[in-house]
PDB file of C-alpha atoms and ligand atoms in Angstrom:
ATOM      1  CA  UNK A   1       5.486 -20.659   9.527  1.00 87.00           C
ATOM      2  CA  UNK A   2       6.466 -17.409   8.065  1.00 97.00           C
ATOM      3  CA  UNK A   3       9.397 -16.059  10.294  1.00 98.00           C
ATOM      4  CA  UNK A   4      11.586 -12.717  10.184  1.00 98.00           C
ATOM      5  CA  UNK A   5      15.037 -11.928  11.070  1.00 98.00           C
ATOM      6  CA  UNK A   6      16.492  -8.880  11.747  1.00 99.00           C
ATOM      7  CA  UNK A   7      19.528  -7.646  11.941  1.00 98.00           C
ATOM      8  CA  UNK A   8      20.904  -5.189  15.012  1.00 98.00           C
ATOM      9  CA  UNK A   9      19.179  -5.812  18.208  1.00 98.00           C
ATOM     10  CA  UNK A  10      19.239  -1.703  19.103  1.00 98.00           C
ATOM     11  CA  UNK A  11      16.257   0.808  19.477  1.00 98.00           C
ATOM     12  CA  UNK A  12      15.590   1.105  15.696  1.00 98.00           C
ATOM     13  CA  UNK A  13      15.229  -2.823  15.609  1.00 98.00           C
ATOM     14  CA  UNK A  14      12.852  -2.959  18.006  1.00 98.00           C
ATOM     15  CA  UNK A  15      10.125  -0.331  16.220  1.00 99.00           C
ATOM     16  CA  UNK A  16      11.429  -2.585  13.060  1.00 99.00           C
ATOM     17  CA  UNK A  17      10.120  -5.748  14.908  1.00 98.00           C
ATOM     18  CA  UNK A  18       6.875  -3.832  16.347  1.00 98.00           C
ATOM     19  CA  UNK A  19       5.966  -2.529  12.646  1.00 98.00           C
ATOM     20  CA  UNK A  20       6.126  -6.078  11.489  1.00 98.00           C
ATOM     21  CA  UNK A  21       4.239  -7.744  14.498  1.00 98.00           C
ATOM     22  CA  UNK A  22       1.783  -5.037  13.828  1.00 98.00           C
ATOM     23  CA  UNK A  23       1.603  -5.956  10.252  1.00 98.00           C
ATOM     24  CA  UNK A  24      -0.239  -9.298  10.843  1.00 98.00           C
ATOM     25  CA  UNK A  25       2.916 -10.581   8.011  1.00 98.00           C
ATOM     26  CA  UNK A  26       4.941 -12.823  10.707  1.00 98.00           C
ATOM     27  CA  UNK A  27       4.688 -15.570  12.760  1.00 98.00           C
ATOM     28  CA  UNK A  28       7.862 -15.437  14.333  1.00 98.00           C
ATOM     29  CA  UNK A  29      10.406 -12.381  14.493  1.00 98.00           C
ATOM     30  CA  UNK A  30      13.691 -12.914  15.820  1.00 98.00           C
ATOM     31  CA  UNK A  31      17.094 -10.598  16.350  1.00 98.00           C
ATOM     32  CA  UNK A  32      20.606 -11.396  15.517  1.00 98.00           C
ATOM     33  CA  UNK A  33      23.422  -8.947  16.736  1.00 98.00           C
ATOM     34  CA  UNK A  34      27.268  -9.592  17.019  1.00 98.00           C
ATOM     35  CA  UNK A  35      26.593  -8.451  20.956  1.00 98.00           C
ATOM     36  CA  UNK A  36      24.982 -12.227  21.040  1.00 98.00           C
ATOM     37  CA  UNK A  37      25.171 -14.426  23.753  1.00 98.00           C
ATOM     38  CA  UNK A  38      26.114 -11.677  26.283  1.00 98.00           C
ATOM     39  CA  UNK A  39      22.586 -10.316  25.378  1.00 98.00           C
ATOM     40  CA  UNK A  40      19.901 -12.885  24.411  1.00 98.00           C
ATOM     41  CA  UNK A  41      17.052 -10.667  23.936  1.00 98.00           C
ATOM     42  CA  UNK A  42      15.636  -7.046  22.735  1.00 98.00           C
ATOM     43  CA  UNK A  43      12.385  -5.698  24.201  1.00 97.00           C
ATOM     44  CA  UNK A  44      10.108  -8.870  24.059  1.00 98.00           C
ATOM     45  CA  UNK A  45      12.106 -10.681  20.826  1.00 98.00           C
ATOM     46  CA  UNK A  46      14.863 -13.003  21.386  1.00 98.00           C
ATOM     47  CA  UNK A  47      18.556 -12.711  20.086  1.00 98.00           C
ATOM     48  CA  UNK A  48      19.584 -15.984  18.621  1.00 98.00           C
ATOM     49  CA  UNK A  49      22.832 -15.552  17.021  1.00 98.00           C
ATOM     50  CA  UNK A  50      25.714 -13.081  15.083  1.00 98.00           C
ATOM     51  CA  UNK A  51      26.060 -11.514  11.984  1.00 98.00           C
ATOM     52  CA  UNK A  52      28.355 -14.987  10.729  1.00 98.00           C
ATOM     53  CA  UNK A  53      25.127 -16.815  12.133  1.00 98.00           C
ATOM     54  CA  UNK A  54      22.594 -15.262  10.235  1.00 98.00           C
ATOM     55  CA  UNK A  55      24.770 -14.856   6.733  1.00 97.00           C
ATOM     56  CA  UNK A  56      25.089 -18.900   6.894  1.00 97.00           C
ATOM     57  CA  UNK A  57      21.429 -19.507   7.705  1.00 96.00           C
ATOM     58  CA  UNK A  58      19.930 -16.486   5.351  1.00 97.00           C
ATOM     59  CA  UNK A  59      18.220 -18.758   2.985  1.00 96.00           C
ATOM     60  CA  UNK A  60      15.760 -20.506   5.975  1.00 96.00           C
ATOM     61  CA  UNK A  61      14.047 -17.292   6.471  1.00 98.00           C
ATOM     62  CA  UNK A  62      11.249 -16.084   5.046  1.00 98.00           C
ATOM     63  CA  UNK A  63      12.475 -12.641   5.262  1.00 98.00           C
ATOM     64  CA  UNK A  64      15.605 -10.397   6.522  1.00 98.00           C
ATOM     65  CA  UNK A  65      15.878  -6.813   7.850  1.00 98.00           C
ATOM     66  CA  UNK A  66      18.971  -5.391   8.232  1.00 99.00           C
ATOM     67  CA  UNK A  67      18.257  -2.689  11.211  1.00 99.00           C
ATOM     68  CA  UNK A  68      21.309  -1.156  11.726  1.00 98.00           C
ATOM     69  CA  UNK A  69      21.137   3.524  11.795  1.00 98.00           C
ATOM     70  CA  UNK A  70      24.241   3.726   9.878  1.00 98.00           C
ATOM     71  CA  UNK A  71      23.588   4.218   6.276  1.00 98.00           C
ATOM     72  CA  UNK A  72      26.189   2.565   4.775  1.00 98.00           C
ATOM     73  CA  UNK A  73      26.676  -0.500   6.901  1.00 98.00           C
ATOM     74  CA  UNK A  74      22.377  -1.248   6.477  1.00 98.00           C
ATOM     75  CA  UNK A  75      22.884  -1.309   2.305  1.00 98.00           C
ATOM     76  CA  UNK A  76      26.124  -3.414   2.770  1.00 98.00           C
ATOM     77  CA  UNK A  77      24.407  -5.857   4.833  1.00 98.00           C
ATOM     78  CA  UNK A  78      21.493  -6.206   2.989  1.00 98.00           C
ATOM     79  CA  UNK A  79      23.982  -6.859  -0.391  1.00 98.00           C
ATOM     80  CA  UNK A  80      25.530  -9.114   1.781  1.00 98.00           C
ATOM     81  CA  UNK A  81      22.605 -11.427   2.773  1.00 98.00           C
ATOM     82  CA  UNK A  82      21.154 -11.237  -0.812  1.00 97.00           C
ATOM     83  CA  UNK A  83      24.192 -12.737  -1.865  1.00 97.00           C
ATOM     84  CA  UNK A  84      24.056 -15.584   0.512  1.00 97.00           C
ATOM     85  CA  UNK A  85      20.555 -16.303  -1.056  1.00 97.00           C
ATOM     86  CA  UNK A  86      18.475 -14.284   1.720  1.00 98.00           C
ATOM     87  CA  UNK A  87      14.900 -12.659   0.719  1.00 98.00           C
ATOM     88  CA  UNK A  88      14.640  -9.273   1.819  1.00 98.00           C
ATOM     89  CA  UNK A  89      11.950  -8.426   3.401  1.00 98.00           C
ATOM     90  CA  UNK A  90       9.801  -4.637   3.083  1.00 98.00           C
ATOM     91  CA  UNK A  91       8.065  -4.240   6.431  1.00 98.00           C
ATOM     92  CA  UNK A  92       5.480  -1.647   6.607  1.00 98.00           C
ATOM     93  CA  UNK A  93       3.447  -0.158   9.413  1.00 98.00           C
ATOM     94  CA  UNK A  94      -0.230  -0.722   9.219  1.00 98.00           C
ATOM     95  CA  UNK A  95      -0.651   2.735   9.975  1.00 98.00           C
ATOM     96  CA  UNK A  96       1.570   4.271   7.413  1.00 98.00           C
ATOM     97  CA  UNK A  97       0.195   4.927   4.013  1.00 98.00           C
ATOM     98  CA  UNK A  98       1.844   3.981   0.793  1.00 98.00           C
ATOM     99  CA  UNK A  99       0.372   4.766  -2.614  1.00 98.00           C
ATOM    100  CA  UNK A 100      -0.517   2.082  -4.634  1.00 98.00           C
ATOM    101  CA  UNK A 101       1.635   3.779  -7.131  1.00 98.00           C
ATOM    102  CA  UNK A 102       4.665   4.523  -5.304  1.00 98.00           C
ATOM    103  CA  UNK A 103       7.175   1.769  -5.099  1.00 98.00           C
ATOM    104  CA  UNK A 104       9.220   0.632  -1.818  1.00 98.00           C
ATOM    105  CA  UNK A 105      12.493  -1.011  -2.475  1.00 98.00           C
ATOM    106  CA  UNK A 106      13.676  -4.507  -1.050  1.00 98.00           C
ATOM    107  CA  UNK A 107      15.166  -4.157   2.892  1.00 98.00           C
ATOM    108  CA  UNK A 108      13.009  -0.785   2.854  1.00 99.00           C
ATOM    109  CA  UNK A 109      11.215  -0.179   6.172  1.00 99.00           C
ATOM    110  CA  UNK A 110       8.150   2.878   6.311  1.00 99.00           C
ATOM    111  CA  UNK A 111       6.912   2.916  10.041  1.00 99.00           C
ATOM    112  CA  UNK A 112       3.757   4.573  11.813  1.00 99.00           C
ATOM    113  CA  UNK A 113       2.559   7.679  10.161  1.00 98.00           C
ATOM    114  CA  UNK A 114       4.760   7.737   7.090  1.00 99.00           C
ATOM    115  CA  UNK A 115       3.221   9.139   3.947  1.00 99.00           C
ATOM    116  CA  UNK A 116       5.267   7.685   0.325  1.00 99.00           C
ATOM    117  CA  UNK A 117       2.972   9.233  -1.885  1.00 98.00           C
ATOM    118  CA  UNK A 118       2.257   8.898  -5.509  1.00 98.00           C
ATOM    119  CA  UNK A 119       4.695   8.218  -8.007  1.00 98.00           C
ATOM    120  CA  UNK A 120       7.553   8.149  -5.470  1.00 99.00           C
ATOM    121  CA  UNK A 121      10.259   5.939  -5.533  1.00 98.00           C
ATOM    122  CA  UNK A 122      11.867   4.624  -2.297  1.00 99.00           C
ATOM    123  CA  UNK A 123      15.201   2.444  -2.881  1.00 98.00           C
ATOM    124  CA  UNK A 124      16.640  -0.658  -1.473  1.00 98.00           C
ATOM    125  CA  UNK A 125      17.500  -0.743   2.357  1.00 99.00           C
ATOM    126  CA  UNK A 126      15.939   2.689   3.104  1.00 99.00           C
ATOM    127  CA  UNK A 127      14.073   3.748   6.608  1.00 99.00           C
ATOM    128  CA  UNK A 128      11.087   6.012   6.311  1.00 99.00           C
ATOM    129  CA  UNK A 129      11.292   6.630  10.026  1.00 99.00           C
ATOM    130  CA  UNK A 130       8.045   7.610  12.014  1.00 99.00           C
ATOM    131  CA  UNK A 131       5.644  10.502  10.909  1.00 99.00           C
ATOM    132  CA  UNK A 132       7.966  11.381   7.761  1.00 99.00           C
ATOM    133  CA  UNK A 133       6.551  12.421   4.155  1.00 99.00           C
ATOM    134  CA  UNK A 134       7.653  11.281   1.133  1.00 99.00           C
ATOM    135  CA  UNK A 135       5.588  13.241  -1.862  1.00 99.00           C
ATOM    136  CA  UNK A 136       4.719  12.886  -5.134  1.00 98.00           C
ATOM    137  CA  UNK A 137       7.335  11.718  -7.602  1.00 99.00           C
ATOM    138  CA  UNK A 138       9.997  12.189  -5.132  1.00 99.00           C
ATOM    139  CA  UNK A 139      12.954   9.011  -6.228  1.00 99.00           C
ATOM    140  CA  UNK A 140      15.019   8.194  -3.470  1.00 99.00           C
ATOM    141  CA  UNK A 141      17.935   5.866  -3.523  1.00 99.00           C
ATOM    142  CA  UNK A 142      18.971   2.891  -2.121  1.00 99.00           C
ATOM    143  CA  UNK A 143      20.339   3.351   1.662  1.00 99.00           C
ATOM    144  CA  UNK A 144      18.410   6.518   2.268  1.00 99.00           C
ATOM    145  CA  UNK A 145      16.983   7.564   5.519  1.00 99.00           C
ATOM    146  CA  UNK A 146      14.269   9.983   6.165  1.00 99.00           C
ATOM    147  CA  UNK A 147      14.330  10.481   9.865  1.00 99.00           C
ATOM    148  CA  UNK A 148      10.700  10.763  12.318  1.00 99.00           C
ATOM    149  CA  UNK A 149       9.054  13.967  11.053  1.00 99.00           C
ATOM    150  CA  UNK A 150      11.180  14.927   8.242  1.00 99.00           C
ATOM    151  CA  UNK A 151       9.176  16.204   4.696  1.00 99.00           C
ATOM    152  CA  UNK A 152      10.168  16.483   1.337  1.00 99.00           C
ATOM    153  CA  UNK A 153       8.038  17.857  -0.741  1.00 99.00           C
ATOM    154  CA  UNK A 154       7.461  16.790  -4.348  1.00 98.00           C
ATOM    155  CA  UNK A 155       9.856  15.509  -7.235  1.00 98.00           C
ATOM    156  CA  UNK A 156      12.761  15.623  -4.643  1.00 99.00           C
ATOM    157  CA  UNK A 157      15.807  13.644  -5.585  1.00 98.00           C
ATOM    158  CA  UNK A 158      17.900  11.964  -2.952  1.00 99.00           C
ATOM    159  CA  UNK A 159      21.170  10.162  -3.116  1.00 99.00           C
ATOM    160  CA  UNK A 160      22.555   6.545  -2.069  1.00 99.00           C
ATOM    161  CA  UNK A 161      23.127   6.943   1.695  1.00 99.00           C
ATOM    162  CA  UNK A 162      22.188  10.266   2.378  1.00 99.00           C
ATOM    163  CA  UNK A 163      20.443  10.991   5.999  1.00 99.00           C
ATOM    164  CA  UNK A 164      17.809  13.827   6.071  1.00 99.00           C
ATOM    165  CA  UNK A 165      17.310  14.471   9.875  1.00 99.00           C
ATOM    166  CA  UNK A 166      14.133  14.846  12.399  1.00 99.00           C
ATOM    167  CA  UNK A 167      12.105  17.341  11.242  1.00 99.00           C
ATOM    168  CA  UNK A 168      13.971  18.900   8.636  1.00 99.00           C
ATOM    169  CA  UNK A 169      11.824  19.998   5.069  1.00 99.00           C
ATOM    170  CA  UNK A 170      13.039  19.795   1.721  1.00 99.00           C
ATOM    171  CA  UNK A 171      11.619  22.153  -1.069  1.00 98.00           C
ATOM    172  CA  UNK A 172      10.002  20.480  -4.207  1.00 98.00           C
ATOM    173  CA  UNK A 173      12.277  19.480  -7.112  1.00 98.00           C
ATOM    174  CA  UNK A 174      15.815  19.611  -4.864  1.00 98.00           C
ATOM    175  CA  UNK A 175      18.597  17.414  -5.417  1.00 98.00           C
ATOM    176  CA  UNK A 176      20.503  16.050  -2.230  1.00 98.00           C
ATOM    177  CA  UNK A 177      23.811  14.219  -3.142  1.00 98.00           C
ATOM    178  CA  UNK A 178      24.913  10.639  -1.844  1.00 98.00           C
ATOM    179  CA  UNK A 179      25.712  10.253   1.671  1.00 98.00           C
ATOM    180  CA  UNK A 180      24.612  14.248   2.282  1.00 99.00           C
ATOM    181  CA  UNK A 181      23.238  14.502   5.964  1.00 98.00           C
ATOM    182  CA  UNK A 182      20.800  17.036   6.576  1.00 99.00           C
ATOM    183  CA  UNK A 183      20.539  17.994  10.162  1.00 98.00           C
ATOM    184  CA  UNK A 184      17.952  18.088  12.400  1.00 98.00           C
ATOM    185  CA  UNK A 185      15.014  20.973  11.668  1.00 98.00           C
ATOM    186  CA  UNK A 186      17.135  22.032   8.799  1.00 99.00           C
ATOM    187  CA  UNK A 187      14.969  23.323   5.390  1.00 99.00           C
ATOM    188  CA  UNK A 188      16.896  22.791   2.603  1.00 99.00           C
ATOM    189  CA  UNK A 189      15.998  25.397  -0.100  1.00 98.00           C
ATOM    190  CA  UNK A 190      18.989  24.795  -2.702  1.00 98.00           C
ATOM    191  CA  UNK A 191      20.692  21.614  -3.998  1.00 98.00           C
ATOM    192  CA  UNK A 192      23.201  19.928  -2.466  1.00 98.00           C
ATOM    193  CA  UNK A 193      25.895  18.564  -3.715  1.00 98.00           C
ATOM    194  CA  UNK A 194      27.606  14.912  -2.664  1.00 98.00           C
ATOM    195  CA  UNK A 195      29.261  14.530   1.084  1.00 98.00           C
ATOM    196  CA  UNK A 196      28.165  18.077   2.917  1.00 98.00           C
ATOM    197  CA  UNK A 197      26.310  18.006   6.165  1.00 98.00           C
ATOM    198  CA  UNK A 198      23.788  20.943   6.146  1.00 98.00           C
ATOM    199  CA  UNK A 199      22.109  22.676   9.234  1.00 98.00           C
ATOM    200  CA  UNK A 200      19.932  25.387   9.524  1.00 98.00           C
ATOM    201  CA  UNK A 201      16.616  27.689   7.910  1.00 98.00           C
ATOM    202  CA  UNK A 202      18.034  28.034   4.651  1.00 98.00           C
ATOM    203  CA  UNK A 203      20.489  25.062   5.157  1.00 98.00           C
ATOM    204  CA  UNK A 204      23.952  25.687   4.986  1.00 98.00           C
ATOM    205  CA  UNK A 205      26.809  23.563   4.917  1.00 98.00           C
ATOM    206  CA  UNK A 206      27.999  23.052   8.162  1.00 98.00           C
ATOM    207  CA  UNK A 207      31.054  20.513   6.965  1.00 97.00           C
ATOM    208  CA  UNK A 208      32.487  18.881   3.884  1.00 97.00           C
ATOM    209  CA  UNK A 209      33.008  14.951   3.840  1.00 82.00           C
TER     210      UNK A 209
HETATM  211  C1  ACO B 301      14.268   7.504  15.854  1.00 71.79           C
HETATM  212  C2  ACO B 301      15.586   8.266  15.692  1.00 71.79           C
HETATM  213  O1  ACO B 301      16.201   8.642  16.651  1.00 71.79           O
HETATM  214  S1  ACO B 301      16.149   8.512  14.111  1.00 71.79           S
HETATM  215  C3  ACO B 301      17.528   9.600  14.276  1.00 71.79           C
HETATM  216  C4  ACO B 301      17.155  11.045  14.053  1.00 71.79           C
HETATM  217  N1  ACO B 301      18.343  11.868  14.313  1.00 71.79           N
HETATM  218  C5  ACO B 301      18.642  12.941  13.602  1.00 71.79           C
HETATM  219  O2  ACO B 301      17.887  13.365  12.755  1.00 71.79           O
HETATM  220  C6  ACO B 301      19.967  13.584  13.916  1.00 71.79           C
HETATM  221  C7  ACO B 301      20.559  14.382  12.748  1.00 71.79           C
HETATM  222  N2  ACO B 301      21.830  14.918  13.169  1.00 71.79           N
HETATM  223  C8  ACO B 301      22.049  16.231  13.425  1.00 71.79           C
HETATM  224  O3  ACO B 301      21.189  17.115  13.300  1.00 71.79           O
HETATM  225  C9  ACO B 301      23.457  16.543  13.928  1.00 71.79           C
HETATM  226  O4  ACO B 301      23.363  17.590  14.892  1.00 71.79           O
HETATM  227  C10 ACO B 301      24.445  16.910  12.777  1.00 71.79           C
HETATM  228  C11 ACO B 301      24.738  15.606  11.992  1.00 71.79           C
HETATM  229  C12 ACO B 301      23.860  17.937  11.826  1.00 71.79           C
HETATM  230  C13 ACO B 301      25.740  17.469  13.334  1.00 71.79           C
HETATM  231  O5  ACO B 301      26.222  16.593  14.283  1.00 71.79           O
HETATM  232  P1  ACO B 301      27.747  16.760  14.791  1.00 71.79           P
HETATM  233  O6  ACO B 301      28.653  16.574  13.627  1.00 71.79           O
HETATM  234  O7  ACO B 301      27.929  15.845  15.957  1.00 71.79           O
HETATM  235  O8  ACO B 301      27.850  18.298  15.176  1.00 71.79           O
HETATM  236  P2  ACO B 301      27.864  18.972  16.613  1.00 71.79           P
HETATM  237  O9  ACO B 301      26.759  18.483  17.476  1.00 71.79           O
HETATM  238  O10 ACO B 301      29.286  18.868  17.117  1.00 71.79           O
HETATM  239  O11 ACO B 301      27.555  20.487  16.249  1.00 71.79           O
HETATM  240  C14 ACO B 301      28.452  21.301  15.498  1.00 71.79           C
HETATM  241  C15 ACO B 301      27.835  22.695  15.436  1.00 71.79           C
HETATM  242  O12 ACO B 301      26.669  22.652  14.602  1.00 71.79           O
HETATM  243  C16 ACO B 301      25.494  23.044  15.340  1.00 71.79           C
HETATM  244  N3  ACO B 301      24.410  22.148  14.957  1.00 71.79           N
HETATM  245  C17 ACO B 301      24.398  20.789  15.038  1.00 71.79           C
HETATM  246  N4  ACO B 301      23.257  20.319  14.560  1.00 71.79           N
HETATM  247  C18 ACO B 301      22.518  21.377  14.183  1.00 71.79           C
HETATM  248  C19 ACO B 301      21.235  21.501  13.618  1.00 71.79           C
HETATM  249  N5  ACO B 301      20.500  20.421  13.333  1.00 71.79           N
HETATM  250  N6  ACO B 301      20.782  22.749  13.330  1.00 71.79           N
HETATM  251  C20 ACO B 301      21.541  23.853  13.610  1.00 71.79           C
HETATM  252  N7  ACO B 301      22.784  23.778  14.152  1.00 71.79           N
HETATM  253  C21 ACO B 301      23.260  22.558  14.432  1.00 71.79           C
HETATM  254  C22 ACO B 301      25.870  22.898  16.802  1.00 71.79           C
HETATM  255  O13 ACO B 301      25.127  23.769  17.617  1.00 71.79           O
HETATM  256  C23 ACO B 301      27.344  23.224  16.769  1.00 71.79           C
HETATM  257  O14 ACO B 301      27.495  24.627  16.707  1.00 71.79           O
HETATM  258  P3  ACO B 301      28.534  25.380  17.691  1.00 71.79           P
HETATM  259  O15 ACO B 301      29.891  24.816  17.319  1.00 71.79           O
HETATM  260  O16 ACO B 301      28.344  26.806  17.342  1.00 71.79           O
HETATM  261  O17 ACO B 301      28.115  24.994  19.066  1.00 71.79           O
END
């Protein structure tokens, strides 16, 4: 009995849980979420417990998800239940395609539609959210999101944390900083450095961390 837990009973959890029960990898998924026992289940998955819960217990599952949209908080968590001897587990959609010579990190999730393409290098605890592209020899860091529709284009570099929004584009061979967030649409033409938010067709920085 090969069962799953994840981490943050929210929307993203759920298209977490429906990637793996599309997978075929799972025989049982369930949800732990510090809003536990006020709410004891998301969508059709039951919420059995806490964070505290799931850090003492990490070691009896056969794999752990943290599913949690903040950047930061996801690659914590995932240290976190490493630490107390949890396996990490990489849940990808049937539907998305990975090249056999790309690599996906531990904690990584790639859902419905996503391309990771050849060469490419996805970190720990990062989401390759719905529809997004990920080309050739592009290395992304651990934490990273790349949010439904989003494209980078080849040998892009991106840093721990950073968030590239829906549908932005990123030329080939740009650098993107840690914990950058690229907003939504946005094509980023130059690189950026460390912190900024950027918006816009070319993106500009819209703020400074
Ligand atoms: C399955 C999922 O849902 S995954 C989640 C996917 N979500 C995303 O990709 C969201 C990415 N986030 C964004 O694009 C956000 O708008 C951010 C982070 C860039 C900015 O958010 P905030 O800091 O809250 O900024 P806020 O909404 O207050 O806007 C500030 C200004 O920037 C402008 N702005 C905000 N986002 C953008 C954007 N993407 N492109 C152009 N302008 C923008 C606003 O119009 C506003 O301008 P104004 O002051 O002239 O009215």
């Amino acid at each position: 009995m090969k069962t799953l837990a994840i981490l943050g009973a929210g929307g993203h959890g759920r298209v977490v849980a429906d990637a793996a029960e599309a997978s075929g990898q799972w025989d049982e998924i369930f949800f732990f979420d510090d809003s536990w026992p006020d709410r004891t289940c998301n969508g059709p998955w039951q919420i059995v417990g806490n964070t505290k819960q799931l850090e003492n217990d990490a070691k009896h599952y056969g794999g752990i998800v943290i599913a949690i949209g903040i950047n930061r908080i996801r690659l914590r968590l995932s240290q976190e239940m490493e630490f107390k001897g949890g396996r990490l587990a990489v849940i990808v959609h049937p539907h998305a395609t990975i090249s056999r010579h790309a690599k996906v990190g531990k904690g990584s999730v790639v859902f419905a539609g996503a391309v990771v393409n050849i060469g490419a290098t996805v970190g720990h605890a990062c989401i390759i959210n719905t529809g997004a592209t990920v080309d050739h020899d592009c290395q992304l860091a651990d934490g990273v999101h790349i949010s439904p529709g989003a494209n980078l284009a080849g040998t892009v570099n991106v840093g721990t944390c950073a968030w590239i929004g829906a549908g932005a584009a990123v030329r080939q061979q740009i650098a993107i900083g840690a914990d950058v967030v690229v907003g939504v649409g946005a094509a980023v033409v130059h690189d950026q450095p460390a912190g900024v938010t950027v918006v816009g067709n070319p993106a500009k920085v819209l703020r400074t961390s």
